[in-house]
């Protein structure tokens, strides 16, 4: 096998084939002790991170390893009984894949998959809707992927929360609120009440959600929100002109050359988004003297330091609310925010392999740079399991991570690209549009009453 073919094989293994490890039917596990928690009727409320969305798609390979599916298996010892709105390959929308090696190009598969169990005569156990914000769990019953998950033609005008309550749950997990801030990070635009939810509204809605679940007497596990400024989509590209062959910064007199924004060279606090790679491939953001178009990057292609600070501050505010409500309601608290922080610090690993948020090579994020790989979801499931065991006196065994580590994935993440420090890649416009449509993110949001943000960027 040629070196390029080996590289492609390794990348596909890391980015996609990990999802296949748990598709083989597993043996029924021994019945674990769940303490005071009862998983007889377990339901999950959330967004794409709960749905098992992977590489820009709701697809069976990701759904089978969603954290609720893994949690149910570990808590009950059963591989059946937890129903999800499964979608056959290539998923909805088409799952992202590597299209070429030179440069590495990420784009969605053609077409879309078909749902395989729309006729289930009861609500799904996994009621998570990709693209849902917190408020959607309370008021939204149709539109986008709500139609697939909530099936309004069969279950009337009922929300995810209403369907969960009507199912008389014994245990509910809640991981919602990520999209209340994600649009600001991925679109490069922070607009209060548009791309980012006001903290006061978030608190009112979260309290309402938790109170309604508590009224059923179901036990709960609630997760914090990761800091979206640390995800691969936001934290991969540098602000410097890249070498098109290696992705490493171009040096002039030993110094890297900043990319160009609407107001001049990007400054030290600016963060370039994953989708900007398509702009860079067209030469935008690159000075003409270095072979670029000389045109600036659009301001939707990066975040300023002030925008990053606003996003991180809002995530902290949301998490303070989540922690408070979880404590008041006697819920287990799964700190997924801390999980991603540990990963960024190089403190998450298994089998001698260290995982990080790095795009393509880190092992935690799938090809969309926002959602986990299957092993990333396994780490999330174990975070929930640890919290449930501690809170409810349970002894649920953790997900065995060994099946995820096989073949060429069973090596350090830094070796996957055969010595390449930072691979050159293109996250295509098609990939961005597909992801944004699925998550209901406006790719070009406008400030209310104005034509846009105006130019931003420049040295600070």
XYZ file of C-alpha atoms in Angstrom:
460
model
C 0.000 0.000 0.000
C 1.372 3.440 -0.957
C 2.017 5.994 1.786
C -0.921 8.204 0.677
C -3.242 5.219 0.668
C -2.035 4.262 4.142
C -2.655 7.812 5.359
C -6.182 7.833 3.942
C -6.845 4.457 5.543
C -5.628 5.672 8.919
C -7.666 8.866 8.770
C -10.808 6.983 7.846
C -10.173 4.559 10.690
C -9.793 7.366 13.210
C -12.613 9.535 11.916
C -15.171 6.919 10.998
C -14.292 3.282 11.555
C -14.239 3.628 15.324
C -17.994 3.878 15.003
C -18.147 0.338 13.650
C -16.555 -1.285 16.675
C -19.816 -1.580 18.586
C -22.090 -2.420 15.670
C -21.446 -6.118 16.185
C -24.172 -7.369 18.533
C -22.753 -7.605 22.021
C -23.526 -10.345 24.472
C -26.055 -9.567 27.164
C -24.185 -8.177 30.120
C -24.652 -9.238 33.698
C -27.381 -7.252 35.457
C -25.533 -4.450 37.255
C -26.537 -2.762 40.474
C -28.128 0.616 39.750
C -28.625 1.626 43.383
C -31.629 3.901 43.795
C -31.707 4.632 40.058
C -34.183 2.640 37.975
C -33.568 2.266 34.228
C -36.762 0.328 33.470
C -38.089 3.267 31.440
C -35.092 5.417 30.577
C -35.506 8.458 28.328
C -32.941 10.959 27.074
C -33.617 14.626 26.307
C -31.078 16.684 24.410
C -29.685 17.824 21.098
C -27.316 16.382 18.504
C -24.776 15.409 21.180
C -27.386 13.160 22.778
C -28.732 11.901 19.442
C -25.348 10.430 18.466
C -24.863 12.870 15.590
C -21.458 12.165 14.039
C -19.475 13.685 11.157
C -22.303 16.038 10.267
C -25.021 13.390 10.161
C -27.702 11.522 12.048
C -26.679 8.042 10.948
C -26.957 4.584 12.471
C -23.204 4.201 12.991
C -23.280 7.189 15.339
C -26.676 6.474 16.876
C -25.689 2.963 17.943
C -22.901 4.511 20.001
C -24.794 7.543 21.301
C -24.088 8.060 24.968
C -27.700 7.155 25.997
C -27.526 3.866 24.060
C -24.223 3.007 25.732
C -25.523 4.061 29.153
C -28.662 1.943 28.759
C -26.611 -1.095 27.798
C -24.302 -0.705 30.781
C -27.128 0.002 33.247
C -29.466 -2.801 32.160
C -27.182 -5.433 30.679
C -29.395 -5.400 27.571
C -28.578 -4.556 23.983
C -32.248 -4.073 23.057
C -35.135 -2.052 24.451
C -33.685 1.429 24.023
C -35.342 2.771 20.891
C -33.909 5.528 18.708
C -34.986 7.126 15.397
C -32.384 5.170 13.446
C -31.328 6.374 10.000
C -29.610 4.120 7.467
C -26.353 5.119 5.787
C -25.489 7.679 4.453
C -27.577 9.390 7.132
C -29.488 12.676 7.284
C -27.812 14.719 5.893
C -25.134 12.670 4.131
C -22.327 11.832 6.541
C -19.058 13.669 5.983
C -16.178 11.703 4.494
C -12.672 12.219 3.149
C -12.876 12.878 -0.589
C -9.187 13.282 -1.424
C -5.710 13.434 0.047
C -4.174 16.391 -1.765
C -5.376 18.398 -0.027
C -7.351 16.403 2.514
C -10.915 17.292 1.567
C -13.957 16.738 3.787
C -17.377 16.709 2.100
C -20.755 14.994 2.644
C -21.737 11.753 0.955
C -24.284 12.081 -1.820
C -27.928 11.463 -1.000
C -29.403 10.690 2.377
C -30.478 7.630 4.303
C -33.949 6.409 5.174
C -35.387 6.127 8.700
C -35.715 2.484 9.692
C -38.221 2.481 12.567
C -40.692 5.299 12.002
C -43.594 3.006 12.871
C -42.559 2.408 16.493
C -45.929 2.694 18.298
C -44.555 4.677 21.231
C -42.142 7.581 21.734
C -38.477 6.868 21.186
C -36.339 6.509 24.291
C -33.837 8.874 22.732
C -35.854 12.046 22.203
C -32.860 14.225 21.380
C -33.271 16.459 18.333
C -30.207 17.690 16.432
C -30.272 21.476 16.287
C -32.580 21.835 19.303
C -32.023 24.627 21.767
C -33.154 24.386 25.368
C -36.422 26.171 24.680
C -37.254 23.740 21.878
C -37.663 20.933 24.426
C -40.519 22.947 25.936
C -42.321 24.371 22.907
C -41.242 22.814 19.597
C -42.899 19.742 18.103
C -42.194 20.003 14.363
C -39.778 21.385 11.797
C -36.334 20.166 10.811
C -35.329 16.927 12.496
C -38.116 17.352 15.055
C -40.344 15.730 12.439
C -38.158 12.625 12.419
C -37.728 12.320 16.188
C -41.101 13.510 17.506
C -43.267 12.303 14.576
C -46.024 14.931 14.967
C -48.333 13.133 12.526
C -48.412 10.125 14.837
C -48.082 11.727 18.266
C -49.775 15.065 17.743
C -48.376 18.428 18.691
C -46.187 17.126 21.509
C -42.699 18.248 22.459
C -39.782 16.073 23.495
C -40.535 16.907 27.124
C -44.212 16.028 26.762
C -43.423 12.695 25.123
C -40.954 11.825 27.871
C -43.428 12.708 30.627
C -46.244 10.773 28.930
C -43.999 7.691 28.942
C -43.916 7.638 32.765
C -40.106 7.597 32.921
C -38.153 6.088 35.768
C -34.879 7.737 34.738
C -34.104 10.717 32.501
C -30.836 12.183 31.293
C -30.682 15.818 30.215
C -27.889 17.280 28.096
C -29.277 20.380 26.443
C -28.142 23.963 25.915
C -25.182 23.395 23.639
C -26.983 24.979 20.684
C -27.870 28.008 22.783
C -24.279 29.105 22.253
C -22.957 26.920 19.407
C -24.401 29.083 16.629
C -22.382 32.034 17.891
C -19.180 30.011 17.792
C -19.656 28.301 14.430
C -21.154 31.223 12.509
C -18.555 33.676 13.779
C -21.298 36.041 14.933
C -22.295 36.766 18.534
C -25.780 38.310 18.587
C -27.694 38.363 21.865
C -31.045 36.654 21.467
C -30.203 35.401 17.972
C -27.075 33.249 17.989
C -26.731 33.181 21.770
C -29.500 32.773 24.362
C -29.771 35.295 27.216
C -28.824 33.728 30.547
C -32.092 34.775 32.208
C -34.157 32.982 29.565
C -31.892 29.940 29.823
C -32.411 29.772 33.587
C -36.184 30.066 33.370
C -36.411 27.380 30.696
C -33.982 25.013 32.408
C -35.844 25.273 35.701
C -39.106 24.546 33.902
C -37.620 21.506 32.175
C -36.155 20.042 35.375
C -39.300 20.746 37.403
C -41.495 18.978 34.876
C -39.280 15.889 34.859
C -39.120 15.939 38.666
C -42.930 15.894 38.799
C -42.834 12.349 37.380
C -40.632 11.175 40.296
C -38.028 9.990 37.807
C -34.404 10.192 38.879
C -32.243 12.462 36.714
C -28.697 12.885 35.488
C -27.903 16.309 34.055
C -24.803 17.302 32.082
C -22.889 20.549 31.869
C -22.137 22.246 28.556
C -18.631 22.056 27.071
C -16.881 25.323 26.316
C -17.473 25.520 22.570
C -14.388 27.688 22.122
C -12.326 24.533 22.730
C -13.962 22.340 20.069
C -12.051 21.428 16.931
C -14.272 23.611 14.722
C -13.084 26.696 16.585
C -9.662 25.640 17.768
C -7.863 24.071 14.785
C -6.722 26.667 12.263
C -4.168 29.291 13.212
C -4.373 32.969 12.281
C -1.349 32.614 10.029
C -1.026 31.975 6.296
C -0.684 28.186 5.903
C 1.632 26.252 3.645
C -0.837 24.558 1.246
C 1.167 21.329 1.307
C 1.659 20.902 5.055
C -0.730 23.279 6.778
C 2.179 24.731 8.770
C 2.549 28.551 8.844
C 4.492 30.193 6.030
C 7.571 31.978 7.405
C 8.997 35.252 6.095
C 12.303 36.186 7.716
C 11.554 33.514 10.276
C 8.171 34.994 11.233
C 4.672 33.678 10.421
C 2.481 35.926 8.274
C -0.999 36.758 9.657
C -4.113 36.170 7.585
C -6.058 39.209 6.418
C -9.449 40.125 7.876
C -11.794 42.979 6.925
C -9.791 45.405 9.074
C -6.312 44.145 8.316
C -4.083 41.359 9.671
C -5.730 39.114 12.249
C -4.555 39.741 15.781
C -3.271 37.415 18.514
C -6.701 37.004 20.104
C -8.542 36.087 16.891
C -9.534 32.454 16.233
C -10.043 31.149 12.688
C -12.934 28.700 12.177
C -12.707 25.297 10.507
C -14.913 26.431 7.632
C -12.366 29.123 6.745
C -10.251 26.384 5.152
C -12.486 26.629 2.064
C -11.829 30.381 1.903
C -8.096 29.768 2.245
C -8.237 27.210 -0.572
C -9.590 30.009 -2.786
C -6.740 32.254 -1.692
C -8.891 34.539 0.430
C -7.266 35.893 3.561
C -3.845 35.407 1.979
C -1.779 38.382 0.733
C -1.346 38.537 -3.039
C 2.417 38.620 -2.534
C 2.167 35.087 -1.130
C 0.026 33.765 -3.965
C -3.352 34.577 -2.462
C -6.231 36.634 -3.797
C -5.496 39.507 -1.462
C -9.179 39.527 -0.475
C -9.884 39.458 3.276
C -11.525 36.574 5.067
C -15.203 37.289 5.684
C -15.904 38.108 9.306
C -17.988 34.918 9.579
C -14.730 32.966 9.154
C -13.231 33.882 12.513
C -13.982 34.997 16.056
C -12.412 37.955 17.795
C -11.049 37.822 21.312
C -14.072 39.754 22.577
C -16.452 37.302 20.917
C -14.579 34.344 22.370
C -14.738 35.898 25.835
C -18.486 36.503 25.498
C -19.092 32.900 24.440
C -16.986 31.407 27.242
C -18.620 33.682 29.804
C -22.074 32.613 28.654
C -21.120 28.921 28.838
C -19.974 29.507 32.420
C -23.274 31.220 33.223
C -25.266 28.332 31.749
C -23.221 25.796 33.692
C -23.711 27.652 36.972
C -27.452 27.417 36.341
C -27.211 23.724 35.451
C -25.185 22.901 38.564
C -27.587 24.804 40.801
C -30.689 23.159 39.358
C -29.109 19.696 39.460
C -28.334 20.199 43.138
C -31.832 21.441 43.923
C -33.434 18.494 42.133
C -31.161 15.794 43.549
C -29.841 14.935 40.099
C -26.496 13.399 39.250
C -24.194 15.934 37.587
C -22.182 14.693 34.593
C -19.446 17.270 34.068
C -18.832 17.009 30.335
C -17.333 20.498 30.425
C -14.536 19.164 32.621
C -14.149 16.139 30.318
C -13.329 18.307 27.302
C -11.060 20.505 29.416
C -9.086 17.431 30.498
C -8.867 16.313 26.876
C -7.449 19.693 25.869
C -4.832 19.228 28.594
C -3.841 15.794 27.285
C -5.380 14.004 30.263
C -7.841 11.709 28.451
C -6.535 8.417 27.170
C -6.838 4.661 27.038
C -4.549 1.822 26.054
C -1.531 4.081 25.820
C -3.324 6.389 23.376
C -3.902 10.019 24.341
C -6.952 11.753 22.921
C -7.277 15.473 22.285
C -9.631 17.964 20.596
C -7.256 18.239 17.607
C -9.033 17.965 14.261
C -8.476 14.693 12.328
C -5.661 13.527 14.615
C -7.046 13.931 18.136
C -9.575 11.093 18.080
C -12.327 12.876 20.032
C -13.977 14.941 17.297
C -15.454 13.535 14.105
C -15.063 15.089 10.667
C -17.430 17.989 11.418
C -15.195 19.297 14.207
C -18.214 19.738 16.502
C -19.497 16.264 17.373
C -17.561 13.397 18.941
C -16.358 10.210 17.344
C -17.843 7.015 18.742
C -15.057 6.729 21.293
C -15.725 10.359 22.191
C -19.320 9.390 22.959
C -18.034 6.464 25.013
C -16.035 8.900 27.138
C -19.237 10.918 27.606
C -21.188 7.799 28.600
C -18.569 6.965 31.210
C -18.800 10.510 32.565
C -22.534 9.965 33.080
C -21.934 6.536 34.603
C -19.421 7.906 37.107
C -21.871 10.618 38.176
C -24.800 8.189 38.470
C -22.779 5.690 40.476
C -21.701 8.388 42.928
C -25.106 10.032 43.314
C -27.368 6.996 43.474
C -25.113 4.378 45.055
C -24.998 2.400 41.812
C -22.283 0.109 40.513
C -22.788 0.428 36.769
C -19.678 -0.772 34.924
C -17.987 1.693 32.580
C -18.117 1.242 28.825
C -15.256 -0.994 27.734
C -13.160 1.207 25.465
C -11.019 -1.618 24.097
C -13.375 -2.453 21.176
C -12.880 1.082 19.897
C -9.128 0.615 19.654
C -8.266 -1.741 16.836
C -6.147 -1.884 13.716
C -4.334 1.292 12.832
C -6.303 3.253 15.416
C -4.430 1.434 18.171
C -1.580 3.908 18.190
C -0.925 7.401 19.468
C -3.030 10.018 17.748
C 0.064 11.984 16.755
C 1.306 9.036 14.691
C -1.833 8.653 12.609
C -0.671 11.051 9.933
C 2.787 9.477 9.702
C 4.642 12.433 11.156
C 2.622 15.328 9.744
C 2.241 17.904 12.514
C -0.762 19.741 11.107
C -2.411 18.261 8.016
C -3.493 20.595 5.254
C -7.201 20.113 4.630
C -10.303 21.711 3.152
C -13.593 21.647 5.043
C -15.744 22.365 2.003
C -18.547 24.910 1.711
C -20.802 21.943 1.010
C -19.780 20.360 4.322
C -20.453 23.592 6.216
C -23.858 24.124 4.598
C -24.889 20.524 5.271
C -23.892 20.784 8.941
C -25.507 24.185 9.449
C -28.783 23.127 7.832
C -29.020 20.052 10.049
C -28.359 22.109 13.182
C -30.537 25.034 12.030
C -27.634 27.488 12.100
C -27.821 30.516 9.825
C -24.492 30.620 7.927
C -24.797 34.400 7.475
C -26.653 35.818 10.481
C -27.410 39.526 10.510
C -27.665 41.866 13.428
C -31.281 43.008 13.957
C -31.930 46.136 11.913
C -28.495 46.114 10.277
C -26.918 44.543 7.257
C -24.314 42.650 9.242
C -21.469 43.047 11.675
C -19.414 45.390 9.577
C -15.765 44.539 9.326
C -13.949 43.062 12.252
C -10.486 41.786 12.895
C -7.139 43.451 13.050
C -4.296 43.537 15.515
C -5.083 43.978 19.201
